[in-house]
Amino acid sequence: MRALRIASVLTFVGLVAVPGCKGKPARGTGRTVEGRPVETQSPNAGDQEPAFAGQTRAPFRTEQVAFTTEVVASGLEHPWSVAFLPDGEMLVTERPGRLRIVGRDGALSAPVEGLPEVDARDQGGLLEVALDPRFADNHAIYVSFAEREGDKNGTALARGTLVRESGGAARLDDVKVIWRQRPKLDSTMHFGGRIVFDKDGTLYLTLGERSIDEGRHQAQRLDSALGKIIRIRTDGSIPDDNPLAENPHALPEIWSVGHRNVQAAALNPQTGELWIVDHGARGGDEVNIVKRGEDYGWPTISYGIEYAGDKITDGITQKDGMEQPVYYWDPVIAPSGAVFYTGDKFPRWKGSLFVGGLAGKHIARLTVERDRVVGEERLLAERGKRIRDVRQAPDGFIYVLTDEDQGELLRLVPP
């Protein structure tokens, strides 16, 4: 069996510079002085003010938790999502369209057969993989992906049955697309794609507005699935208690509107609420608590500015009838992957919200008190890798995917 490679032992570290990206990203570990904001760079939108104290630039707060970073598997091509099988093995998606099984020894399986065809251009491809809450009985899994239709495309959600042969080969049987984003557009960006199961067995799928102007201005329209979070049953049917289920002019699967490109989402274990982290442009990455039927403002209100430096729409950050983020970043971290930690391996981290950063190239550990972020700490910044997903395994360890040509599956463990 292949031994796991131990990469580093960390407590809290100093500044590490990382390459930039479009706009101004967060940089390194930031300031590590208790009570002072972690971020030291000036915001892109310097004339904007937060709606309330603590909405941005939370103070550095550490629990002084030491951990070791182990490389569980490597050689993954732009991995996007990881899910944990009951036997201790893992499913990992690769954006070009492959699903792998990662053994307990870190060995990668051959690609699982039977997946739907994906449009892997730019930000598209195979995205999330998630196990059905009743996986032990039905072996069902779900994948989100970019689906092409002629010269247009959109996010889709498929369900299939994972079958593993005695020789180790694996395939998906009875694959069915249970939901498709409409309208499809000619764009290769902003697919969203995170899948979160609620405690009642329904599932949420996060979506993007496809970036282009045509899609952006549908983010608040009720007859469009662009820039939304939807809620459906595991067979694709629509729950009767969805907020727009009785509206003949709306898509009944819509749960919330006004999102840009949500690639991080997790249930708060204390409240059962869905928390999401939405991508901003140059500034304006948002942590939101998603409420039934509410409007989160994009593109009418937003923090930050356009990539070209212009105002976003009218440049306003607040409007009646639109929800405020509980926290935002400017400069951006480019959030992808999120989890509330509930395990026993790192007891001082219990209740923290971990958010992966693509542009920031770190994990943002947020200290949460009720519905507010009161502290921030940056982890893994010294590695200088784009963080695509962060998850808690059933055994309480934290797993991380790096989004690279030669991506890695990492595990954080007590030293």
Coordinates of C-alpha atoms in Angstrom, one line a residue:
M1 CA 0.0 0.0 0.0
R2 CA 1.2 3.5 -0.9
A3 CA 2.1 5.5 2.2
L4 CA 0.6 8.9 2.6
R5 CA 3.1 11.8 2.2
I6 CA 3.3 14.2 5.1
A7 CA 3.7 17.7 3.6
S8 CA 3.8 20.1 6.5
V9 CA 3.1 20.8 10.2
L10 CA 1.4 24.1 10.8
T11 CA 0.3 26.2 13.7
F12 CA 0.0 29.9 12.6
V13 CA 2.4 31.3 10.1
G14 CA 3.6 34.6 8.7
L15 CA 3.1 36.3 5.4
V16 CA 3.5 34.4 2.1
A17 CA 3.1 36.2 -1.2
V18 CA 1.1 34.4 -3.9
P19 CA 0.6 35.3 -7.6
G20 CA -2.4 37.6 -8.4
C21 CA -5.4 36.9 -10.5
K22 CA -8.0 39.1 -12.3
G23 CA -8.8 41.9 -10.0
K24 CA -7.2 42.1 -6.6
P25 CA -7.2 38.9 -4.6
A26 CA -6.5 38.3 -0.9
R27 CA -2.8 37.7 -0.3
G28 CA -1.0 35.2 1.9
T29 CA -2.0 34.6 5.5
G30 CA -2.7 38.3 6.1
R31 CA -2.1 40.0 9.4
T32 CA -1.9 37.6 12.3
V33 CA -2.4 40.1 15.2
E34 CA -5.3 39.3 17.5
G35 CA -8.0 42.0 17.2
R36 CA -6.7 43.5 13.9
P37 CA -8.3 42.7 10.6
V38 CA -6.6 39.8 8.7
E39 CA -6.8 41.7 5.3
T40 CA -4.2 44.4 4.9
Q41 CA -4.7 45.5 1.3
S42 CA -7.0 48.4 0.4
P43 CA -10.4 47.4 -1.0
N44 CA -11.2 47.6 -4.7
A45 CA -14.3 49.7 -3.9
G46 CA -12.7 52.1 -1.4
D47 CA -15.8 54.4 -1.2
Q48 CA -18.2 51.6 -0.1
E49 CA -19.1 51.2 3.6
P50 CA -20.4 48.0 5.2
A51 CA -24.0 47.9 6.2
F52 CA -23.1 47.0 9.8
A53 CA -20.0 46.6 12.0
G54 CA -18.1 43.4 11.4
Q55 CA -19.7 42.7 7.9
T56 CA -16.2 42.7 6.4
R57 CA -12.5 42.5 7.5
A58 CA -13.1 40.5 10.6
P59 CA -10.2 40.5 13.1
F60 CA -7.6 37.8 13.1
R61 CA -8.7 35.1 15.5
T62 CA -6.9 31.8 16.1
E63 CA -7.5 28.9 18.3
Q64 CA -3.8 28.0 18.0
V65 CA -4.6 24.6 16.5
A66 CA -1.6 22.7 15.2
F67 CA -2.2 20.3 12.3
T68 CA -0.3 18.1 9.8
T69 CA -1.1 18.2 6.1
E70 CA -1.0 14.8 4.4
V71 CA -1.1 14.3 0.6
V72 CA -3.6 11.5 0.2
A73 CA -3.7 11.4 -3.6
S74 CA -2.0 13.4 -6.4
G75 CA -2.1 13.5 -10.2
L76 CA -5.8 14.6 -10.3
E77 CA -6.7 16.9 -13.2
H78 CA -8.5 19.9 -11.8
P79 CA -10.4 18.0 -9.1
W80 CA -13.7 19.7 -8.1
S81 CA -15.5 17.7 -5.4
V82 CA -14.9 14.9 -2.9
A83 CA -17.5 12.6 -1.3
F84 CA -16.9 9.9 1.3
L85 CA -18.0 6.3 0.8
P86 CA -19.1 4.2 3.8
D87 CA -16.0 1.9 3.4
G88 CA -13.6 4.8 3.9
E89 CA -12.8 5.3 0.2
M90 CA -13.7 8.5 -1.6
L91 CA -15.3 9.7 -4.8
V92 CA -13.5 12.6 -6.5
T93 CA -14.6 14.5 -9.7
E94 CA -12.2 15.8 -12.2
R95 CA -13.5 18.7 -14.2
P96 CA -12.6 17.3 -17.7
G97 CA -15.3 14.7 -17.0
R98 CA -13.9 11.9 -14.9
L99 CA -15.1 10.4 -11.6
R100 CA -12.4 8.5 -9.6
I101 CA -12.5 6.3 -6.6
V102 CA -9.7 7.1 -4.2
G103 CA -8.6 4.1 -2.1
R104 CA -7.7 4.3 1.6
D105 CA -4.1 4.0 0.4
G106 CA -4.5 7.0 -2.0
A107 CA -4.6 4.8 -5.2
L108 CA -6.7 6.2 -8.0
S109 CA -9.2 4.0 -9.8
A110 CA -9.8 4.0 -13.5
P111 CA -12.5 6.5 -14.4
V112 CA -16.0 5.3 -13.4
E113 CA -17.9 4.5 -16.5
G114 CA -21.4 5.6 -17.4
L115 CA -21.2 9.3 -16.6
P116 CA -23.1 11.8 -18.8
E117 CA -21.2 13.7 -21.4
V118 CA -20.0 17.1 -20.1
D119 CA -19.0 20.4 -21.6
A120 CA -15.5 20.9 -20.1
R121 CA -14.6 24.2 -21.7
D122 CA -13.3 26.9 -19.4
Q123 CA -15.2 26.8 -16.0
G124 CA -17.5 24.0 -17.2
G125 CA -17.1 20.2 -16.9
L126 CA -17.9 17.6 -14.2
L127 CA -18.5 19.5 -10.9
E128 CA -20.1 18.2 -7.7
V129 CA -20.5 14.6 -6.6
A130 CA -22.8 13.8 -3.6
L131 CA -24.1 10.6 -2.0
D132 CA -27.8 10.1 -1.5
P133 CA -28.7 10.3 2.2
R134 CA -29.9 6.7 1.8
F135 CA -26.8 5.6 -0.1
A136 CA -26.3 2.5 2.1
D137 CA -29.6 1.2 0.8
N138 CA -29.8 2.5 -2.8
H139 CA -26.2 3.2 -3.8
A140 CA -27.4 6.4 -5.5
I141 CA -25.1 9.3 -6.2
Y142 CA -25.7 12.7 -7.8
V143 CA -23.4 14.7 -10.1
S144 CA -23.7 18.3 -11.3
F145 CA -22.1 19.2 -14.6
A146 CA -22.1 21.6 -17.6
E147 CA -24.4 20.2 -20.2
R148 CA -24.1 21.3 -23.9
E149 CA -27.1 21.6 -26.2
G150 CA -26.1 22.8 -29.7
D151 CA -24.0 26.0 -29.3
K152 CA -25.4 26.6 -25.8
N153 CA -25.0 25.1 -22.4
G154 CA -26.2 25.1 -18.8
T155 CA -25.9 23.4 -15.4
A156 CA -27.5 20.0 -15.1
L157 CA -28.0 17.5 -12.3
A158 CA -28.0 13.7 -12.8
R159 CA -28.6 10.7 -10.6
G160 CA -27.2 7.2 -11.0
T161 CA -26.5 4.0 -9.2
L162 CA -22.9 3.3 -8.3
V163 CA -22.0 -0.3 -9.1
R164 CA -18.7 -1.8 -8.2
E165 CA -17.6 -5.1 -9.6
S166 CA -15.6 -7.6 -7.6
G167 CA -12.5 -6.9 -9.7
G168 CA -12.6 -3.2 -8.7
A169 CA -14.1 -1.7 -11.8
A170 CA -17.0 0.7 -11.2
R171 CA -19.8 2.2 -13.3
L172 CA -22.9 4.2 -13.0
D173 CA -26.2 2.5 -14.0
D174 CA -29.6 4.0 -14.6
V175 CA -28.2 7.5 -15.1
K176 CA -30.9 10.1 -15.5
V177 CA -30.7 13.9 -15.7
I178 CA -33.3 14.9 -13.1
W179 CA -33.0 18.7 -13.5
R180 CA -31.7 21.1 -16.2
Q181 CA -31.0 24.8 -16.1
R182 CA -33.2 26.9 -18.4
P183 CA -32.6 28.9 -20.4
K184 CA -29.3 27.6 -21.8
L185 CA -26.8 30.3 -22.9
D186 CA -23.7 30.5 -25.0
S187 CA -21.2 30.9 -22.1
T188 CA -18.5 28.9 -20.5
M189 CA -18.6 30.5 -17.1
H190 CA -20.6 30.7 -13.8
F191 CA -22.1 27.2 -13.5
G192 CA -22.4 27.1 -9.7
G193 CA -22.9 23.4 -9.0
R194 CA -22.8 22.7 -5.3
I195 CA -25.3 20.1 -4.0
V196 CA -26.5 20.2 -0.3
F197 CA -29.0 17.9 1.2
D198 CA -31.4 19.3 3.8
K199 CA -32.4 17.4 6.9
D200 CA -35.8 16.6 5.3
G201 CA -34.1 14.8 2.3
T202 CA -34.7 17.5 -0.3
L203 CA -31.7 18.9 -2.0
Y204 CA -30.4 22.3 -2.9
L205 CA -28.5 23.0 -6.1
T206 CA -26.6 26.3 -6.4
L207 CA -26.4 28.0 -9.7
G208 CA -24.6 30.8 -11.5
E209 CA -26.0 33.5 -13.9
R210 CA -23.5 32.4 -16.6
S211 CA -21.5 35.7 -16.4
I212 CA -22.6 37.2 -19.7
D213 CA -24.9 40.2 -19.7
E214 CA -27.8 38.2 -21.0
G215 CA -27.7 35.9 -18.0
R216 CA -26.7 38.5 -15.4
H217 CA -30.0 40.3 -15.9
Q218 CA -32.0 37.2 -15.3
A219 CA -30.7 36.6 -11.8
Q220 CA -33.8 38.1 -10.2
R221 CA -36.3 36.9 -12.8
L222 CA -38.7 34.3 -11.6
D223 CA -39.1 32.6 -15.0
S224 CA -35.4 31.8 -15.3
A225 CA -33.1 29.4 -13.5
L226 CA -30.0 31.7 -13.9
G227 CA -28.5 33.1 -10.7
K228 CA -30.7 31.0 -8.4
I229 CA -30.7 28.3 -5.7
I230 CA -33.2 25.6 -6.4
R231 CA -34.8 23.0 -4.1
I232 CA -36.0 19.7 -5.4
R233 CA -36.7 16.2 -4.3
T234 CA -34.1 13.4 -5.1
D235 CA -36.2 12.3 -8.0
G236 CA -36.3 15.8 -9.5
S237 CA -39.9 16.6 -8.5
I238 CA -40.8 19.9 -6.8
P239 CA -41.7 20.1 -3.1
D240 CA -45.1 21.6 -2.5
D241 CA -43.8 24.0 0.1
N242 CA -41.3 25.8 -2.2
P243 CA -41.9 29.5 -2.1
L244 CA -43.0 29.8 -5.7
A245 CA -44.8 26.5 -6.1
E246 CA -48.2 28.2 -6.6
N247 CA -47.0 31.0 -8.8
P248 CA -47.9 30.2 -12.5
H249 CA -45.4 32.8 -13.7
A250 CA -42.4 31.4 -11.9
L251 CA -40.2 28.3 -11.9
P252 CA -41.5 26.2 -8.9
E253 CA -38.1 24.9 -8.1
I254 CA -36.7 28.3 -7.2
W255 CA -35.7 28.7 -3.5
S256 CA -33.9 32.0 -3.7
V257 CA -32.8 34.6 -6.3
G258 CA -30.2 37.2 -7.0
H259 CA -27.0 35.1 -6.9
R260 CA -23.9 35.5 -9.1
N261 CA -22.0 32.2 -9.0
V262 CA -22.4 30.1 -5.8
Q263 CA -19.7 27.4 -5.5
A264 CA -19.6 27.0 -1.8
A265 CA -22.6 25.9 0.4
A266 CA -23.1 24.1 3.7
L267 CA -25.9 23.5 6.3
N268 CA -25.3 25.2 9.6
P269 CA -25.5 22.2 12.0
Q270 CA -26.7 24.4 14.9
T271 CA -29.6 26.1 13.0
G272 CA -30.2 23.9 10.0
E273 CA -29.9 27.0 7.8
L274 CA -28.3 26.9 4.4
W275 CA -25.2 29.1 4.3
I276 CA -23.6 29.9 0.9
V277 CA -20.6 31.8 -0.3
D278 CA -21.0 33.6 -3.6
H279 CA -18.3 34.8 -6.0
G280 CA -18.0 38.6 -6.4
A281 CA -16.2 40.4 -9.2
R282 CA -13.4 42.7 -8.0
G283 CA -14.6 42.5 -4.4
G284 CA -17.9 41.3 -3.1
D285 CA -17.4 37.7 -2.3
E286 CA -20.5 37.1 0.0
V287 CA -21.4 34.8 2.8
N288 CA -25.2 34.6 2.9
I289 CA -27.7 32.8 5.0
V290 CA -30.3 31.7 2.5
K291 CA -33.9 32.2 3.5
R292 CA -36.9 30.9 1.7
G293 CA -37.9 33.0 -1.3
E294 CA -35.6 35.9 -0.6
D295 CA -33.6 38.1 -3.1
Y296 CA -29.9 38.4 -2.5
G297 CA -29.5 41.4 -4.8
W298 CA -27.2 40.5 -7.7
P299 CA -26.8 42.5 -9.9
T300 CA -28.8 45.4 -8.4
I301 CA -26.8 45.6 -5.2
S302 CA -23.2 44.4 -4.7
Y303 CA -20.0 45.1 -2.9
G304 CA -16.9 45.6 -5.1
I305 CA -16.6 46.8 -8.7
E306 CA -16.6 45.3 -12.2
Y307 CA -13.4 43.7 -13.5
A308 CA -12.9 46.7 -15.8
G309 CA -13.1 49.0 -12.8
D310 CA -16.6 50.4 -13.4
K311 CA -19.5 50.4 -10.9
I312 CA -21.7 47.3 -10.8
T313 CA -25.1 48.5 -12.1
D314 CA -25.7 51.7 -10.1
G315 CA -22.9 51.1 -7.6
I316 CA -25.4 50.7 -4.7
T317 CA -24.9 48.2 -1.9
Q318 CA -28.3 48.3 -0.1
K319 CA -31.9 48.3 -1.2
D320 CA -35.2 47.5 0.5
G321 CA -36.4 44.0 -0.1
M322 CA -32.9 42.6 -0.8
E323 CA -30.8 40.7 1.7
Q324 CA -27.5 41.8 3.0
P325 CA -24.6 39.3 3.3
V326 CA -23.6 38.4 6.8
Y327 CA -20.0 38.8 5.6
Y328 CA -18.1 39.8 2.5
W329 CA -14.5 40.1 1.2
D330 CA -12.9 42.9 -0.7
P331 CA -10.3 42.0 -2.1
V332 CA -11.7 38.6 -3.0
I333 CA -10.7 35.1 -2.1
A334 CA -12.8 33.5 -4.9
P335 CA -14.7 31.1 -2.7
S336 CA -15.2 27.4 -3.6
G337 CA -16.2 24.6 -1.1
A338 CA -17.4 25.1 2.4
V339 CA -18.1 23.1 5.5
F340 CA -19.0 23.7 9.2
Y341 CA -16.7 21.7 11.3
T342 CA -18.4 19.4 13.8
G343 CA -15.8 16.7 14.4
D344 CA -13.7 15.7 17.4
K345 CA -10.3 15.6 15.8
F346 CA -10.0 19.4 16.2
P347 CA -12.3 20.2 19.1
R348 CA -11.3 23.9 19.3
W349 CA -12.5 24.3 15.7
K350 CA -16.0 23.1 16.3
G351 CA -18.5 25.4 14.8
S352 CA -16.0 27.1 12.5
L353 CA -17.0 27.7 8.9
F354 CA -14.2 26.6 6.5
V355 CA -14.2 28.2 3.0
G356 CA -11.8 27.4 0.2
G357 CA -10.2 30.2 -1.7
L358 CA -9.2 29.9 -5.4
A359 CA -7.7 33.3 -5.9
G360 CA -6.8 33.6 -2.3
K361 CA -5.0 30.2 -2.4
H362 CA -5.9 29.5 1.2
I363 CA -8.7 28.2 3.5
A364 CA -10.5 30.9 5.3
R365 CA -11.5 29.7 8.8
L366 CA -14.4 31.8 10.0
T367 CA -15.4 32.0 13.7
V368 CA -19.2 32.2 13.7
E369 CA -21.4 33.4 16.5
R370 CA -25.1 33.0 15.7
D371 CA -25.5 34.8 12.4
R372 CA -22.3 36.9 12.5
V373 CA -18.6 36.3 11.5
V374 CA -16.5 37.5 14.4
G375 CA -13.0 36.2 13.4
E376 CA -11.0 35.0 10.5
E377 CA -7.9 32.9 10.1
R378 CA -6.1 31.8 6.9
L379 CA -4.8 28.2 6.6
L380 CA -2.6 26.5 4.0
A381 CA -1.6 29.9 2.5
E382 CA 2.0 28.8 2.4
R383 CA 1.3 26.1 -0.1
G384 CA 0.2 28.6 -2.8
K385 CA -2.5 26.3 -4.3
R386 CA -6.0 27.1 -5.5
I387 CA -8.4 25.5 -3.0
R388 CA -11.4 24.1 -4.8
D389 CA -13.2 22.0 -2.1
V390 CA -13.0 21.5 1.7
R391 CA -14.9 18.8 3.5
Q392 CA -15.2 17.0 6.8
A393 CA -14.9 13.2 6.6
P394 CA -17.1 11.0 8.8
D395 CA -14.0 10.3 10.9
G396 CA -13.6 14.0 11.7
F397 CA -10.5 14.7 9.5
I398 CA -10.7 17.7 7.1
Y399 CA -10.1 17.0 3.4
V400 CA -9.1 19.6 0.8
L401 CA -8.8 19.5 -3.0
T402 CA -6.4 21.8 -4.9
D403 CA -7.5 22.9 -8.3
E404 CA -4.4 22.4 -10.5
D405 CA -3.3 20.5 -13.6
Q406 CA -1.8 18.1 -11.0
G407 CA -4.3 18.6 -8.3
E408 CA -4.0 16.9 -4.9
L409 CA -6.4 15.5 -2.3
L410 CA -5.0 16.7 1.1
R411 CA -6.0 15.7 4.6
L412 CA -5.6 17.8 7.8
V413 CA -4.9 15.8 10.9
P414 CA -3.6 16.5 14.4
P415 CA 0.2 16.3 14.5

